Amino acid sequence: MEDNLKASELVLANDGSLYHIHLTDSHIADTVFLVGDPGRTALFEELFESVEYKTTNREICSVTGIYKGVRMTALSTGMGTDNIDIVVNELDAAVNIDLATRRPKTEHRTLNLIRIGTSGALHADIPVGGLVASEYALGLDGLLNFYAHDEALFEKDMNDAFACHASFPPQFQKTYVVKGCPKLLDTVAYDCIKGITATACGFYAPQGRQLRLHTAINDINQILATFNYNGHRISNFEMETSAIYGLSKLLGHNALTVCLIIANRVTGDFLSDYHPQMRQTIKTIMDRVVEEGK
């Protein structure tokens, strides 16, 4: 990488902030909560004792404030690993690149990226309304294949075992497995259901749903649900975690996903009004971040 990044590579808005997230280093707390829904950042703002900064650009809304004496940022990503690619890269650029000189800083700043999202369970014993913490992320999306990386950073043996188990057709992207941050898992999600979270590149066929188009793999949910690697099973399906875990690992940040289960793909149950549970989940995890910081 060149030391001096070109304007076409490090793209900035007119105010000198990152082009999509509209943030600079000073706007971002060490703990950043990532949510998909832009409206969900308002739940954080309601809980903050004071708001320091907020901005909105397209589906990316962010607010930084103080909660019980601790500075935090909440930022919406929208849906999908393509959006995560933008958000995580720009968060890292904001804190680890001098935007004025367009050169990487000499000292690395590490962020704690905590996704609080919704998901569908792949086993009957994981109830709607329950919380699943992603001990590992299985990427079905292919995003990390575009980045040069050391295979030792990822869980190669687990991924090889899954590839053998699934035997996907050759046109499918190579999968990858990334481990979440053990410290965040222990301090923030200690009482959650633990599992491997499968990240899909879409909501319908990539997650086994059929409307007017048929799926290329008719039993993808069964393939995922029957995988077991040394006692680790694939617990749930969503659309962001593998990119968050993979990019965080490559860029030197800590990452964790906690998902509220709103659908069970085995029993067919669906939690239509999950907003009260989501509000409580957000408060609980914020409280645990505060406790960890004491």
Short mmCIF file of N, CA, C and O in Angstrom, two decimals, residues 29-34 70 72 110-116 132-136 179-194 241 244-245 248-249 252-259 284-293:
data_model
loop_
_atom_site.label_atom_id
_atom_site.label_comp_id
_atom_site.label_asym_id
_atom_site.label_seq_id
_atom_site.Cartn_x
_atom_site.Cartn_y
_atom_site.Cartn_z
N ALA A 29 -16.19 6.73 19.52
CA ALA A 29 -15.78 6.18 20.81
C ALA A 29 -15.05 4.87 20.62
O ALA A 29 -15.11 4.25 19.54
N ASP A 30 -14.38 4.40 21.66
CA ASP A 30 -13.66 3.12 21.57
C ASP A 30 -14.61 1.95 21.41
O ASP A 30 -14.27 0.94 20.80
N THR A 31 -15.83 2.06 21.97
CA THR A 31 -16.86 1.03 21.80
C THR A 31 -17.89 1.53 20.80
O THR A 31 -18.50 2.59 20.99
N VAL A 32 -18.05 0.78 19.71
CA VAL A 32 -19.00 1.14 18.66
C VAL A 32 -20.03 0.02 18.54
O VAL A 32 -19.68 -1.14 18.27
N PHE A 33 -21.29 0.35 18.75
CA PHE A 33 -22.38 -0.60 18.56
C PHE A 33 -22.86 -0.50 17.12
O PHE A 33 -23.19 0.59 16.64
N LEU A 34 -22.89 -1.64 16.44
CA LEU A 34 -23.35 -1.70 15.06
C LEU A 34 -24.75 -2.32 15.02
O LEU A 34 -24.96 -3.41 15.54
N VAL A 70 -19.68 6.55 30.49
CA VAL A 70 -18.84 5.91 29.48
C VAL A 70 -19.23 6.41 28.09
O VAL A 70 -20.41 6.45 27.74
N MET A 72 -19.75 6.18 24.20
CA MET A 72 -20.11 5.11 23.27
C MET A 72 -20.60 5.70 21.96
O MET A 72 -21.11 6.82 21.93
N THR A 110 -7.45 0.59 18.59
CA THR A 110 -8.30 -0.59 18.52
C THR A 110 -9.72 -0.25 18.97
O THR A 110 -9.92 0.32 20.04
N LEU A 111 -10.69 -0.60 18.15
CA LEU A 111 -12.09 -0.41 18.48
C LEU A 111 -12.73 -1.71 18.93
O LEU A 111 -12.32 -2.80 18.49
N ASN A 112 -13.73 -1.61 19.79
CA ASN A 112 -14.58 -2.73 20.12
C ASN A 112 -15.87 -2.58 19.31
O ASN A 112 -16.65 -1.66 19.56
N LEU A 113 -16.06 -3.46 18.35
CA LEU A 113 -17.23 -3.40 17.47
C LEU A 113 -18.22 -4.47 17.91
O LEU A 113 -17.96 -5.67 17.78
N ILE A 114 -19.36 -4.04 18.41
CA ILE A 114 -20.37 -4.96 18.95
C ILE A 114 -21.64 -4.82 18.13
O ILE A 114 -22.31 -3.79 18.17
N ARG A 115 -21.93 -5.85 17.36
CA ARG A 115 -23.18 -5.85 16.58
C ARG A 115 -24.32 -6.36 17.45
O ARG A 115 -24.21 -7.42 18.09
N ILE A 116 -25.40 -5.62 17.50
CA ILE A 116 -26.64 -6.08 18.13
C ILE A 116 -27.68 -6.16 17.03
O ILE A 116 -28.09 -5.14 16.47
N VAL A 132 -28.44 -15.10 20.95
CA VAL A 132 -27.33 -15.93 20.48
C VAL A 132 -26.11 -15.05 20.29
O VAL A 132 -26.16 -14.04 19.59
N ALA A 133 -25.00 -15.45 20.91
CA ALA A 133 -23.73 -14.77 20.71
C ALA A 133 -22.88 -15.61 19.76
O ALA A 133 -22.78 -16.83 19.90
N SER A 134 -22.28 -14.94 18.80
CA SER A 134 -21.53 -15.63 17.75
C SER A 134 -20.10 -15.90 18.21
O SER A 134 -19.24 -15.02 18.18
N GLU A 135 -19.86 -17.14 18.65
CA GLU A 135 -18.49 -17.51 19.01
C GLU A 135 -17.62 -17.57 17.77
O GLU A 135 -16.44 -17.19 17.79
N TYR A 136 -18.22 -18.04 16.67
CA TYR A 136 -17.56 -18.06 15.37
C TYR A 136 -18.53 -17.54 14.32
O TYR A 136 -19.76 -17.59 14.51
N LYS A 179 -13.14 -16.42 14.21
CA LYS A 179 -13.54 -16.45 15.62
C LYS A 179 -13.77 -15.04 16.13
O LYS A 179 -13.05 -14.10 15.79
N GLY A 180 -14.81 -14.89 16.98
CA GLY A 180 -15.07 -13.60 17.60
C GLY A 180 -14.10 -13.34 18.73
O GLY A 180 -13.26 -14.17 19.07
N CYS A 181 -14.20 -12.17 19.32
CA CYS A 181 -13.29 -11.77 20.40
C CYS A 181 -13.66 -12.51 21.69
O CYS A 181 -14.75 -12.28 22.24
N PRO A 182 -12.79 -13.37 22.20
CA PRO A 182 -13.11 -14.13 23.43
C PRO A 182 -13.41 -13.24 24.63
O PRO A 182 -14.29 -13.55 25.43
N LYS A 183 -12.68 -12.13 24.78
CA LYS A 183 -12.90 -11.26 25.93
C LYS A 183 -14.29 -10.64 25.89
O LYS A 183 -15.00 -10.61 26.91
N LEU A 184 -14.70 -10.14 24.73
CA LEU A 184 -16.05 -9.58 24.62
C LEU A 184 -17.11 -10.65 24.84
O LEU A 184 -18.15 -10.41 25.45
N LEU A 185 -16.85 -11.85 24.33
CA LEU A 185 -17.79 -12.95 24.52
C LEU A 185 -17.98 -13.25 26.01
O LEU A 185 -19.10 -13.47 26.48
N ASP A 186 -16.88 -13.22 26.76
CA ASP A 186 -16.93 -13.55 28.19
C ASP A 186 -17.54 -12.44 29.03
O ASP A 186 -18.21 -12.70 30.04
N THR A 187 -17.30 -11.18 28.65
CA THR A 187 -17.74 -10.07 29.49
C THR A 187 -19.09 -9.50 29.09
O THR A 187 -19.83 -9.00 29.95
N VAL A 188 -19.43 -9.58 27.82
CA VAL A 188 -20.66 -8.97 27.33
C VAL A 188 -21.77 -9.99 27.10
O VAL A 188 -22.95 -9.70 27.28
N ALA A 189 -21.39 -11.21 26.72
CA ALA A 189 -22.39 -12.20 26.30
C ALA A 189 -22.26 -13.51 27.06
O ALA A 189 -22.55 -14.59 26.53
N TYR A 190 -21.86 -13.44 28.32
CA TYR A 190 -21.56 -14.66 29.08
C TYR A 190 -22.76 -15.58 29.29
O TYR A 190 -22.61 -16.78 29.44
N ASP A 191 -23.99 -15.03 29.29
CA ASP A 191 -25.16 -15.86 29.54
C ASP A 191 -25.97 -16.12 28.27
O ASP A 191 -27.09 -16.64 28.34
N CYS A 192 -25.43 -15.76 27.12
CA CYS A 192 -26.14 -15.99 25.84
C CYS A 192 -25.89 -17.41 25.35
O CYS A 192 -24.91 -18.06 25.74
N ILE A 193 -26.75 -17.88 24.48
CA ILE A 193 -26.50 -19.12 23.74
C ILE A 193 -25.31 -18.88 22.83
O ILE A 193 -25.23 -17.84 22.18
N LYS A 194 -24.36 -19.80 22.80
CA LYS A 194 -23.17 -19.65 21.96
C LYS A 194 -23.29 -20.54 20.73
O LYS A 194 -23.86 -21.64 20.80
N THR A 241 -22.33 -10.80 10.13
CA THR A 241 -21.29 -11.08 11.12
C THR A 241 -19.96 -11.53 10.53
O THR A 241 -18.89 -11.13 11.01
N ILE A 244 -17.95 -8.53 9.60
CA ILE A 244 -17.50 -7.79 10.78
C ILE A 244 -16.33 -8.50 11.43
O ILE A 244 -15.29 -7.88 11.74
N TYR A 245 -16.44 -9.81 11.62
CA TYR A 245 -15.38 -10.58 12.27
C TYR A 245 -14.12 -10.63 11.40
O TYR A 245 -13.01 -10.46 11.90
N SER A 248 -12.49 -7.08 11.05
CA SER A 248 -11.95 -6.69 12.35
C SER A 248 -10.66 -7.45 12.65
O SER A 248 -9.69 -6.86 13.16
N LYS A 249 -10.65 -8.72 12.33
CA LYS A 249 -9.45 -9.52 12.56
C LYS A 249 -8.28 -8.99 11.73
O LYS A 249 -7.16 -8.85 12.22
N GLY A 252 -7.26 -5.39 13.06
CA GLY A 252 -6.81 -5.27 14.45
C GLY A 252 -7.84 -4.70 15.40
O GLY A 252 -7.49 -3.96 16.33
N HIS A 253 -9.11 -5.03 15.21
CA HIS A 253 -10.17 -4.59 16.11
C HIS A 253 -10.83 -5.81 16.77
O HIS A 253 -10.69 -6.94 16.30
N ASN A 254 -11.54 -5.57 17.87
CA ASN A 254 -12.25 -6.62 18.57
C ASN A 254 -13.71 -6.61 18.12
O ASN A 254 -14.31 -5.55 18.00
N ALA A 255 -14.28 -7.80 17.90
CA ALA A 255 -15.65 -7.85 17.38
C ALA A 255 -16.47 -8.93 18.06
O ALA A 255 -15.96 -10.00 18.41
N LEU A 256 -17.74 -8.62 18.24
CA LEU A 256 -18.70 -9.57 18.79
C LEU A 256 -20.08 -9.27 18.22
O LEU A 256 -20.44 -8.09 18.05
N THR A 257 -20.84 -10.31 17.94
CA THR A 257 -22.23 -10.17 17.54
C THR A 257 -23.14 -10.85 18.55
O THR A 257 -22.89 -11.99 18.94
N VAL A 258 -24.17 -10.15 18.96
CA VAL A 258 -25.25 -10.72 19.78
C VAL A 258 -26.54 -10.49 19.01
O VAL A 258 -26.88 -9.35 18.68
N CYS A 259 -27.25 -11.58 18.71
CA CYS A 259 -28.48 -11.47 17.93
C CYS A 259 -29.69 -11.91 18.74
O CYS A 259 -29.67 -12.96 19.41
N THR A 284 -29.07 -3.90 28.28
CA THR A 284 -28.29 -4.90 29.01
C THR A 284 -26.84 -4.91 28.55
O THR A 284 -25.91 -4.93 29.37
N ILE A 285 -26.62 -4.88 27.25
CA ILE A 285 -25.25 -4.94 26.73
C ILE A 285 -24.51 -3.64 27.02
O ILE A 285 -23.31 -3.66 27.35
N MET A 286 -25.19 -2.52 26.93
CA MET A 286 -24.56 -1.25 27.31
C MET A 286 -24.13 -1.28 28.78
O MET A 286 -23.02 -0.84 29.13
N ASP A 287 -24.98 -1.81 29.64
CA ASP A 287 -24.64 -1.92 31.06
C ASP A 287 -23.41 -2.78 31.27
O ASP A 287 -22.55 -2.48 32.11
N ARG A 288 -23.30 -3.85 30.52
CA ARG A 288 -22.16 -4.76 30.68
C ARG A 288 -20.87 -4.13 30.18
O ARG A 288 -19.80 -4.39 30.73
N VAL A 289 -20.96 -3.31 29.14
CA VAL A 289 -19.78 -2.58 28.68
C VAL A 289 -19.32 -1.62 29.77
O VAL A 289 -18.11 -1.47 30.03
N VAL A 290 -20.28 -0.96 30.42
CA VAL A 290 -19.92 -0.05 31.52
C VAL A 290 -19.25 -0.81 32.66
O VAL A 290 -18.22 -0.38 33.19
N GLU A 291 -19.82 -1.95 33.03
CA GLU A 291 -19.26 -2.75 34.13
C GLU A 291 -17.84 -3.21 33.80
O GLU A 291 -16.96 -3.21 34.65
N GLU A 292 -17.63 -3.61 32.56
CA GLU A 292 -16.30 -4.08 32.15
C GLU A 292 -15.27 -2.96 32.22
O GLU A 292 -14.09 -3.19 32.52
N GLY A 293 -15.72 -1.73 32.00
CA GLY A 293 -14.80 -0.61 32.01
C GLY A 293 -14.42 -0.11 33.40
O GLY A 293 -13.51 0.72 33.55
#
